[in-house]
Amino acid sequence: MISKNPKEAYVWIWLPGNTEPVVAGLLSKRDDGRLVFNYGKSYLERSNAIPIYEPELPLEQGELPLLNDLPMPSCIRDASPDAWGRRVLLYRSGALDGNSVEMDELTCLLESGSDRIGALDFQLSPTEYIPRQGAHASLKELMESAERVQQGLPISKALDLALQHGTSIGGARPKVMIESGDKKFIAKFSSSSDVYNVVKAEYIAMRLAKLVGIDVASVKLEKTMGKDVLLVERFDRVKTEKGWQRKPMVSALTILGLGEMQARYASYEDLADIIRSRFTDAGHTLRELFTRIVFNILCGNTDDHARNHAAFWNGRYLTLTPAYDICPQSRTGNEATQAMLINGQNRMSKLSVCLVAAHKFQLNNNEAQEIIDVQRHGINENWGKVCDEAKLPTVESKQLKGRQFLNPFISE
């Protein structure tokens, strides 16, 4: 285990096209708890150096100021674990219920697994890179381990190490990372608190998103211990003859210059403004983002917060990643709101709100309406086929469609 109160960590980065990391700089803790970053001299002298993310961390000497009074650089926070990962880290520290101890941000970065999303990792050493890798375990063993963590029960040392492999992934649900041949996957498990089959619902949403033309991560369903497991193919890794390349990524929250406490201000309109000036193929990207907003509303995914959108970063420009984490949310009534603002201060989960905002995505009313019609038709046309793929019982299929998918409220 890392020191309970580390004061600094070296940030290592996989530069584009490389399979080995180099030291980019030092992340240091101030007396007030905030984390600040400065690049190393050797990194700044590299001919192929890129900013970790610009404008937040430009390639400049000295301690870089924190933007918008953030507690740490948001592009580095993107690489930190979220709810599930933190719960596992606390569990590994001896807090079996995962709630009785607090863990500071620097410790989370240093304790979580090294195969994290994007192209960063964190080490105590500026010269020796030692990855924190998970031990080998079967999907069945990993699921058992995740269930025991949720129940606050102890697990073996080997499975403890295996479960650590998934601690650096974002999100709140139980998950681990696995590798199969030339692909890597995020395996998502069911949770003891699920009130409906969330794993199958996400599979159905992701498959339908692809079928209606959205650029979305590939998924497949597996079964172990009689329970469903969703495997989501990672798009931030590329297998080469020399090893794995890692693609630098930043979240929409980082792109918008916001932190966790400001996430409620995240706006699709503001993101569209940035796309026009800083993204590759801006016109196509704006249309793609609009289609994702529409689909989130059609499928009942109200968890479309700004860390559930991301872009690849090549050192100069941003490129929208495939969509991910499209998961219909539990819904008791009809009325619902999206996590991000759609038009002005309006975040209501209504197609009419999308139509009003369409011009911000360089779409006229007819083009926006056509996107809505194509998606609605695609969901209806492919519903039975995709539910059969998921082996979703007829009763659950009828409940999912009309409550989460195509809820009447969206057309009001």
Short mmCIF file of C-alpha atoms in Angstrom, two decimals:
data_model
loop_
_atom_site.label_atom_id
_atom_site.label_comp_id
_atom_site.label_asym_id
_atom_site.label_seq_id
_atom_site.Cartn_x
_atom_site.Cartn_y
_atom_site.Cartn_z
CA MET A 1 0.00 0.00 0.00
CA ILE A 2 1.07 3.58 -0.72
CA SER A 3 1.65 6.01 2.13
CA LYS A 4 -1.70 7.19 3.48
CA ASN A 5 -0.76 10.81 2.94
CA PRO A 6 1.49 11.13 -0.14
CA LYS A 7 2.65 14.62 -1.05
CA GLU A 8 3.52 14.07 -4.70
CA ALA A 9 3.24 11.71 -7.64
CA TYR A 10 5.03 11.58 -10.96
CA VAL A 11 2.75 11.66 -13.98
CA TRP A 12 3.72 9.24 -16.74
CA ILE A 13 2.26 9.50 -20.24
CA TRP A 14 2.06 7.29 -23.33
CA LEU A 15 2.78 9.63 -26.22
CA PRO A 16 0.84 9.03 -29.48
CA GLY A 17 2.14 5.96 -31.34
CA ASN A 18 4.34 4.77 -28.42
CA THR A 19 4.00 1.60 -26.36
CA GLU A 20 6.16 2.72 -23.42
CA PRO A 21 5.46 5.65 -21.09
CA VAL A 22 7.70 8.61 -20.26
CA VAL A 23 7.63 10.99 -17.31
CA ALA A 24 5.70 14.16 -18.09
CA GLY A 25 6.02 15.94 -14.77
CA LEU A 26 5.19 16.15 -11.08
CA LEU A 27 1.82 16.44 -9.35
CA SER A 28 2.25 18.05 -5.92
CA LYS A 29 -0.06 18.62 -2.99
CA ARG A 30 -0.26 22.13 -1.57
CA ASP A 31 -0.91 22.83 2.09
CA ASP A 32 -4.56 23.58 1.30
CA GLY A 33 -4.96 20.13 -0.28
CA ARG A 34 -5.09 21.28 -3.89
CA LEU A 35 -2.99 19.42 -6.44
CA VAL A 36 -0.80 21.37 -8.87
CA PHE A 37 1.27 20.18 -11.81
CA ASN A 38 4.52 21.19 -13.46
CA TYR A 39 6.24 19.60 -16.45
CA GLY A 40 9.70 18.09 -16.12
CA LYS A 41 12.56 19.78 -17.98
CA SER A 42 13.39 16.59 -19.88
CA TYR A 43 9.80 16.28 -21.07
CA LEU A 44 9.64 19.88 -22.29
CA GLU A 45 12.83 19.24 -24.26
CA ARG A 46 11.34 16.25 -26.10
CA SER A 47 10.62 16.88 -29.78
CA ASN A 48 7.45 14.77 -29.60
CA ALA A 49 6.09 16.15 -26.31
CA ILE A 50 2.40 17.07 -26.26
CA PRO A 51 0.44 18.95 -23.59
CA ILE A 52 -1.45 16.58 -21.30
CA TYR A 53 -4.34 18.82 -22.28
CA GLU A 54 -4.42 22.35 -23.60
CA PRO A 55 -5.49 24.96 -22.54
CA GLU A 56 -5.48 23.49 -19.02
CA LEU A 57 -1.87 22.26 -18.94
CA PRO A 58 0.07 24.01 -21.75
CA LEU A 59 3.71 23.07 -22.38
CA GLU A 60 5.24 25.70 -20.11
CA GLN A 61 7.84 25.73 -17.35
CA GLY A 62 6.98 26.09 -13.70
CA GLU A 63 3.92 25.33 -11.61
CA LEU A 64 0.82 25.71 -13.76
CA PRO A 65 -2.14 27.62 -12.29
CA LEU A 66 -5.40 25.78 -11.63
CA LEU A 67 -8.21 26.95 -13.89
CA ASN A 68 -11.58 28.08 -12.54
CA ASP A 69 -10.51 27.48 -8.93
CA LEU A 70 -10.46 23.70 -9.43
CA PRO A 71 -8.91 21.51 -6.69
CA MET A 72 -6.72 19.74 -9.27
CA PRO A 73 -6.27 19.73 -13.06
CA SER A 74 -9.46 18.27 -14.51
CA CYS A 75 -7.56 16.39 -17.25
CA ILE A 76 -5.70 14.51 -14.50
CA ARG A 77 -8.90 13.97 -12.52
CA ASP A 78 -10.22 12.19 -15.63
CA ALA A 79 -7.71 9.42 -14.89
CA SER A 80 -8.81 9.03 -11.27
CA PRO A 81 -11.24 6.32 -10.09
CA ASP A 82 -14.88 7.13 -9.44
CA ALA A 83 -17.38 5.58 -7.03
CA TRP A 84 -16.79 1.86 -7.67
CA GLY A 85 -13.02 2.16 -7.94
CA ARG A 86 -12.83 4.18 -4.73
CA ARG A 87 -15.02 1.69 -2.94
CA VAL A 88 -12.67 -1.15 -3.93
CA LEU A 89 -9.62 0.89 -2.85
CA LEU A 90 -11.19 1.56 0.54
CA TYR A 91 -12.10 -2.12 0.80
CA ARG A 92 -8.48 -3.06 0.06
CA SER A 93 -7.29 -0.63 2.73
CA GLY A 94 -9.25 -2.57 5.35
CA ALA A 95 -12.62 -0.80 5.30
CA LEU A 96 -14.76 -3.78 4.32
CA ASP A 97 -17.93 -1.70 4.00
CA GLY A 98 -16.05 0.67 1.70
CA ASN A 99 -17.41 3.73 3.50
CA SER A 100 -15.73 4.14 6.87
CA VAL A 101 -12.44 5.67 5.68
CA GLU A 102 -11.69 8.61 3.40
CA MET A 103 -8.98 8.44 0.76
CA ASP A 104 -7.46 11.61 -0.68
CA GLU A 105 -7.15 12.17 -4.42
CA LEU A 106 -3.40 11.62 -4.65
CA THR A 107 -3.67 8.29 -2.83
CA CYS A 108 -6.46 7.22 -5.20
CA LEU A 109 -4.23 7.96 -8.19
CA LEU A 110 -1.28 6.05 -6.74
CA GLU A 111 -3.29 3.07 -5.48
CA SER A 112 -5.58 2.42 -8.45
CA GLY A 113 -4.70 0.08 -11.31
CA SER A 114 -2.32 1.28 -14.01
CA ASP A 115 -4.39 0.29 -17.06
CA ARG A 116 -6.64 3.27 -16.58
CA ILE A 117 -8.73 5.05 -19.19
CA GLY A 118 -6.65 7.31 -21.44
CA ALA A 119 -2.86 7.59 -21.58
CA LEU A 120 -1.75 8.58 -18.07
CA ASP A 121 -0.50 6.73 -15.01
CA PHE A 122 1.00 7.77 -11.66
CA GLN A 123 4.13 6.59 -9.87
CA LEU A 124 6.27 7.47 -6.86
CA SER A 125 9.41 7.21 -8.99
CA PRO A 126 10.52 9.59 -11.78
CA THR A 127 12.86 6.97 -13.29
CA GLU A 128 11.34 3.51 -12.84
CA TYR A 129 7.87 2.66 -14.13
CA ILE A 130 6.28 -0.22 -12.23
CA PRO A 131 2.70 -0.93 -13.39
CA ARG A 132 0.11 -1.93 -10.82
CA GLN A 133 -1.33 -4.91 -12.64
CA GLY A 134 -4.13 -7.19 -11.57
CA ALA A 135 -3.56 -10.88 -11.01
CA HIS A 136 -5.12 -13.32 -13.48
CA ALA A 137 -8.64 -14.43 -12.61
CA SER A 138 -11.63 -15.86 -14.44
CA LEU A 139 -14.76 -13.82 -15.10
CA LYS A 140 -16.55 -16.01 -12.56
CA GLU A 141 -13.95 -15.28 -9.87
CA LEU A 142 -14.06 -11.57 -10.64
CA MET A 143 -17.84 -11.50 -10.35
CA GLU A 144 -17.69 -13.35 -7.04
CA SER A 145 -15.11 -10.87 -5.79
CA ALA A 146 -17.23 -7.87 -6.81
CA GLU A 147 -20.24 -9.36 -5.03
CA ARG A 148 -18.22 -9.92 -1.86
CA VAL A 149 -17.01 -6.32 -1.93
CA GLN A 150 -20.61 -5.13 -2.20
CA GLN A 151 -21.51 -7.31 0.79
CA GLY A 152 -18.46 -6.25 2.81
CA LEU A 153 -17.02 -9.78 2.92
CA PRO A 154 -13.30 -10.63 2.74
CA ILE A 155 -11.70 -12.11 -0.40
CA SER A 156 -8.43 -13.89 -1.09
CA LYS A 157 -5.20 -11.96 -1.74
CA ALA A 158 -5.07 -13.16 -5.36
CA LEU A 159 -8.61 -11.99 -6.09
CA ASP A 160 -7.95 -8.79 -4.20
CA LEU A 161 -5.14 -8.05 -6.67
CA ALA A 162 -7.29 -9.08 -9.61
CA LEU A 163 -10.09 -6.74 -8.56
CA GLN A 164 -7.61 -3.87 -8.24
CA HIS A 165 -7.22 -4.01 -12.02
CA GLY A 166 -10.60 -2.31 -12.37
CA THR A 167 -10.19 0.38 -9.73
CA SER A 168 -9.09 3.07 -12.19
CA ILE A 169 -12.26 2.90 -14.30
CA GLY A 170 -14.88 5.62 -13.94
CA GLY A 171 -18.48 5.03 -12.94
CA ALA A 172 -20.41 3.73 -9.97
CA ARG A 173 -21.26 0.16 -11.02
CA PRO A 174 -19.18 -2.98 -10.27
CA LYS A 175 -16.70 -3.58 -13.10
CA VAL A 176 -13.27 -4.91 -13.99
CA MET A 177 -10.97 -4.80 -17.02
CA ILE A 178 -10.06 -7.91 -18.97
CA GLU A 179 -7.90 -8.68 -22.00
CA SER A 180 -8.66 -11.14 -24.80
CA GLY A 181 -6.26 -11.44 -27.73
CA ASP A 182 -5.87 -8.09 -29.46
CA LYS A 183 -8.76 -6.47 -27.59
CA LYS A 184 -9.43 -5.15 -24.13
CA PHE A 185 -12.83 -4.99 -22.48
CA ILE A 186 -14.55 -3.43 -19.50
CA ALA A 187 -16.70 -6.08 -17.85
CA LYS A 188 -19.76 -4.67 -16.09
CA PHE A 189 -21.60 -6.74 -13.50
CA SER A 190 -25.04 -6.53 -12.00
CA SER A 191 -25.37 -4.86 -8.62
CA SER A 192 -27.16 -6.10 -5.52
CA SER A 193 -29.15 -2.86 -5.56
CA ASP A 194 -30.51 -3.29 -9.12
CA VAL A 195 -34.31 -3.12 -9.36
CA TYR A 196 -34.32 -4.26 -13.00
CA ASN A 197 -31.85 -5.99 -15.34
CA VAL A 198 -29.49 -3.06 -15.83
CA VAL A 199 -26.84 -5.13 -17.64
CA LYS A 200 -29.26 -6.29 -20.34
CA ALA A 201 -30.84 -2.84 -20.57
CA GLU A 202 -27.44 -1.27 -21.29
CA TYR A 203 -26.65 -3.96 -23.85
CA ILE A 204 -29.96 -3.28 -25.62
CA ALA A 205 -29.37 0.48 -25.60
CA MET A 206 -25.82 0.19 -26.92
CA ARG A 207 -26.82 -2.25 -29.68
CA LEU A 208 -29.78 -0.12 -30.75
CA ALA A 209 -27.58 2.99 -30.76
CA LYS A 210 -25.26 1.28 -33.25
CA LEU A 211 -28.18 0.10 -35.37
CA VAL A 212 -29.59 3.64 -35.69
CA GLY A 213 -26.22 4.93 -36.89
CA ILE A 214 -24.47 6.24 -33.77
CA ASP A 215 -20.71 5.71 -33.40
CA VAL A 216 -20.75 3.59 -30.25
CA ALA A 217 -18.43 1.16 -28.45
CA SER A 218 -18.98 -2.50 -29.38
CA VAL A 219 -20.62 -4.68 -26.72
CA LYS A 220 -21.43 -8.31 -26.09
CA LEU A 221 -23.20 -10.27 -23.36
CA GLU A 222 -21.65 -13.13 -21.42
CA LYS A 223 -23.09 -15.23 -18.63
CA THR A 224 -21.31 -16.48 -15.55
CA MET A 225 -22.71 -17.90 -12.30
CA GLY A 226 -26.12 -17.61 -13.95
CA LYS A 227 -25.77 -13.82 -14.18
CA ASP A 228 -25.29 -11.47 -17.10
CA VAL A 229 -22.02 -9.65 -17.72
CA LEU A 230 -21.72 -6.81 -20.23
CA LEU A 231 -18.39 -6.64 -22.08
CA VAL A 232 -17.63 -3.21 -23.55
CA GLU A 233 -14.73 -3.09 -25.98
CA ARG A 234 -12.18 -0.40 -25.11
CA PHE A 235 -11.50 2.16 -27.83
CA ASP A 236 -8.57 3.84 -26.06
CA ARG A 237 -6.19 0.91 -26.67
CA VAL A 238 -4.50 -0.29 -29.88
CA LYS A 239 -2.58 -3.60 -30.02
CA THR A 240 0.64 -3.48 -32.07
CA GLU A 241 3.57 -5.85 -32.58
CA LYS A 242 5.53 -3.88 -29.96
CA GLY A 243 2.73 -3.80 -27.40
CA TRP A 244 -0.30 -1.72 -26.45
CA GLN A 245 -0.61 1.90 -27.49
CA ARG A 246 -2.78 4.18 -25.35
CA LYS A 247 -4.90 6.97 -26.78
CA PRO A 248 -4.95 10.23 -24.77
CA MET A 249 -8.48 11.22 -23.80
CA VAL A 250 -10.27 13.97 -21.90
CA SER A 251 -13.85 14.14 -20.69
CA ALA A 252 -16.42 16.74 -21.72
CA LEU A 253 -16.23 18.01 -18.14
CA THR A 254 -12.56 18.83 -18.70
CA ILE A 255 -13.25 20.30 -22.15
CA LEU A 256 -15.87 22.59 -20.58
CA GLY A 257 -13.38 23.68 -17.89
CA LEU A 258 -15.53 22.37 -15.04
CA GLY A 259 -14.91 20.28 -11.93
CA GLU A 260 -17.05 17.78 -10.04
CA MET A 261 -18.82 20.47 -8.01
CA GLN A 262 -19.70 22.42 -11.18
CA ALA A 263 -20.98 19.50 -13.24
CA ARG A 264 -24.59 20.69 -13.02
CA TYR A 265 -23.63 23.66 -15.22
CA ALA A 266 -22.41 21.43 -18.05
CA SER A 267 -24.23 22.33 -21.25
CA TYR A 268 -24.51 20.67 -24.64
CA GLU A 269 -24.72 24.12 -26.21
CA ASP A 270 -21.41 25.15 -24.64
CA LEU A 271 -19.85 21.89 -25.82
CA ALA A 272 -21.15 22.59 -29.33
CA ASP A 273 -19.42 25.99 -29.28
CA ILE A 274 -16.10 24.33 -28.43
CA ILE A 275 -16.60 21.65 -31.08
CA ARG A 276 -16.85 24.34 -33.76
CA SER A 277 -13.42 25.73 -32.89
CA ARG A 278 -11.34 22.87 -31.47
CA PHE A 279 -12.59 19.55 -32.89
CA THR A 280 -11.70 17.71 -36.07
CA ASP A 281 -14.56 17.51 -38.61
CA ALA A 282 -16.72 19.93 -36.63
CA GLY A 283 -19.82 19.63 -38.82
CA HIS A 284 -19.98 15.84 -38.56
CA THR A 285 -19.17 15.97 -34.84
CA LEU A 286 -22.00 18.42 -34.11
CA ARG A 287 -24.49 16.18 -35.91
CA GLU A 288 -23.16 13.10 -34.08
CA LEU A 289 -23.49 14.80 -30.70
CA PHE A 290 -27.06 15.85 -31.50
CA THR A 291 -27.95 12.25 -32.46
CA ARG A 292 -26.59 11.08 -29.10
CA ILE A 293 -28.68 13.62 -27.19
CA VAL A 294 -31.78 12.46 -29.04
CA PHE A 295 -31.01 8.79 -28.44
CA ASN A 296 -30.37 9.36 -24.73
CA ILE A 297 -33.85 10.84 -24.48
CA LEU A 298 -35.46 8.10 -26.59
CA CYS A 299 -33.88 5.32 -24.50
CA GLY A 300 -34.26 6.95 -21.07
CA ASN A 301 -30.56 7.45 -20.36
CA THR A 302 -30.65 10.44 -18.01
CA ASP A 303 -27.14 9.72 -16.72
CA ASP A 304 -25.55 11.61 -19.63
CA HIS A 305 -23.28 13.69 -17.39
CA ALA A 306 -20.16 15.37 -18.77
CA ARG A 307 -17.77 12.55 -17.80
CA ASN A 308 -19.90 10.21 -19.90
CA HIS A 309 -18.80 12.09 -23.01
CA ALA A 310 -15.16 12.24 -24.08
CA ALA A 311 -12.75 13.13 -26.86
CA PHE A 312 -9.41 11.81 -28.05
CA TRP A 313 -6.61 14.40 -27.75
CA ASN A 314 -3.63 14.38 -30.14
CA GLY A 315 -1.82 17.36 -28.67
CA ARG A 316 -3.52 19.91 -30.95
CA TYR A 317 -7.09 18.85 -31.72
CA LEU A 318 -9.97 16.92 -30.19
CA THR A 319 -11.94 14.09 -31.82
CA LEU A 320 -15.15 12.72 -30.32
CA THR A 321 -14.76 9.17 -29.00
CA PRO A 322 -17.35 6.48 -29.66
CA ALA A 323 -20.34 6.76 -27.33
CA TYR A 324 -20.31 4.72 -24.10
CA ASP A 325 -22.29 4.24 -20.88
CA ILE A 326 -25.65 4.55 -22.64
CA CYS A 327 -27.76 2.95 -19.95
CA PRO A 328 -31.54 3.41 -19.48
CA GLN A 329 -32.15 4.64 -15.94
CA SER A 330 -34.77 3.54 -13.46
CA ARG A 331 -37.93 5.60 -13.87
CA THR A 332 -40.93 5.71 -11.56
CA GLY A 333 -42.98 8.44 -13.23
CA ASN A 334 -42.93 10.02 -16.67
CA GLU A 335 -41.18 13.34 -16.13
CA ALA A 336 -37.38 13.23 -16.36
CA THR A 337 -34.39 15.49 -16.91
CA GLN A 338 -31.01 14.98 -18.56
CA ALA A 339 -27.80 15.43 -16.60
CA MET A 340 -26.56 18.10 -19.03
CA LEU A 341 -28.39 21.25 -20.09
CA ILE A 342 -29.78 21.05 -23.65
CA ASN A 343 -31.15 24.49 -24.43
CA GLY A 344 -30.37 27.42 -22.15
CA GLN A 345 -31.28 26.28 -18.64
CA ASN A 346 -33.64 23.61 -19.97
CA ARG A 347 -32.62 19.98 -19.41
CA MET A 348 -36.07 18.36 -19.70
CA SER A 349 -36.02 14.96 -21.41
CA LYS A 350 -38.19 16.08 -24.30
CA LEU A 351 -37.66 15.87 -28.05
CA SER A 352 -39.14 19.35 -28.42
CA VAL A 353 -36.22 20.75 -26.41
CA CYS A 354 -33.81 19.08 -28.87
CA LEU A 355 -35.62 20.69 -31.80
CA VAL A 356 -35.30 24.13 -30.25
CA ALA A 357 -31.55 23.59 -29.74
CA ALA A 358 -30.93 22.06 -33.19
CA HIS A 359 -29.50 25.26 -34.75
CA LYS A 360 -26.63 25.13 -32.22
CA PHE A 361 -25.59 21.89 -33.90
CA GLN A 362 -25.81 23.40 -37.40
CA LEU A 363 -29.06 21.55 -38.12
CA ASN A 364 -32.30 23.01 -39.37
CA ASN A 365 -35.66 21.86 -38.03
CA ASN A 366 -36.26 19.37 -40.85
CA GLU A 367 -32.81 17.78 -40.41
CA ALA A 368 -33.29 17.49 -36.66
CA GLN A 369 -36.77 16.01 -37.06
CA GLU A 370 -35.43 13.47 -39.56
CA ILE A 371 -32.81 12.32 -37.01
CA ILE A 372 -35.56 11.86 -34.42
CA ASP A 373 -37.80 9.96 -36.87
CA VAL A 374 -34.98 7.67 -38.05
CA GLN A 375 -34.04 6.77 -34.50
CA ARG A 376 -37.62 6.19 -33.36
CA HIS A 377 -38.22 3.96 -36.40
CA GLY A 378 -34.91 2.14 -35.85
CA ILE A 379 -35.74 1.38 -32.21
CA ASN A 380 -39.17 0.02 -33.12
CA GLU A 381 -37.89 -1.97 -36.11
CA ASN A 382 -34.99 -3.60 -34.23
CA TRP A 383 -36.56 -3.93 -30.80
CA GLY A 384 -37.58 -7.56 -31.03
CA LYS A 385 -34.30 -8.68 -32.62
CA VAL A 386 -32.11 -6.99 -30.01
CA CYS A 387 -34.24 -8.16 -27.08
CA ASP A 388 -33.92 -11.70 -28.48
CA GLU A 389 -30.13 -11.26 -28.64
CA ALA A 390 -30.20 -10.28 -24.96
CA LYS A 391 -32.60 -13.12 -24.12
CA LEU A 392 -34.78 -10.58 -22.35
CA PRO A 393 -38.07 -12.10 -21.16
CA THR A 394 -41.19 -10.77 -22.88
CA VAL A 395 -42.56 -9.27 -19.66
CA GLU A 396 -39.33 -7.32 -19.06
CA SER A 397 -39.22 -6.27 -22.71
CA LYS A 398 -42.70 -4.75 -22.44
CA GLN A 399 -41.75 -2.98 -19.21
CA LEU A 400 -38.53 -1.57 -20.65
CA LYS A 401 -40.24 -0.23 -23.76
CA GLY A 402 -42.68 2.48 -22.80
CA ARG A 403 -41.09 3.17 -19.43
CA GLN A 404 -37.42 3.78 -20.27
CA PHE A 405 -37.45 3.47 -24.06
CA LEU A 406 -39.96 5.71 -25.88
CA ASN A 407 -41.58 6.98 -22.70
CA PRO A 408 -44.65 9.09 -23.66
CA PHE A 409 -43.25 12.10 -21.74
CA ILE A 410 -40.52 12.65 -24.34
CA SER A 411 -43.09 13.61 -26.97
CA GLU A 412 -45.10 16.01 -24.83
#
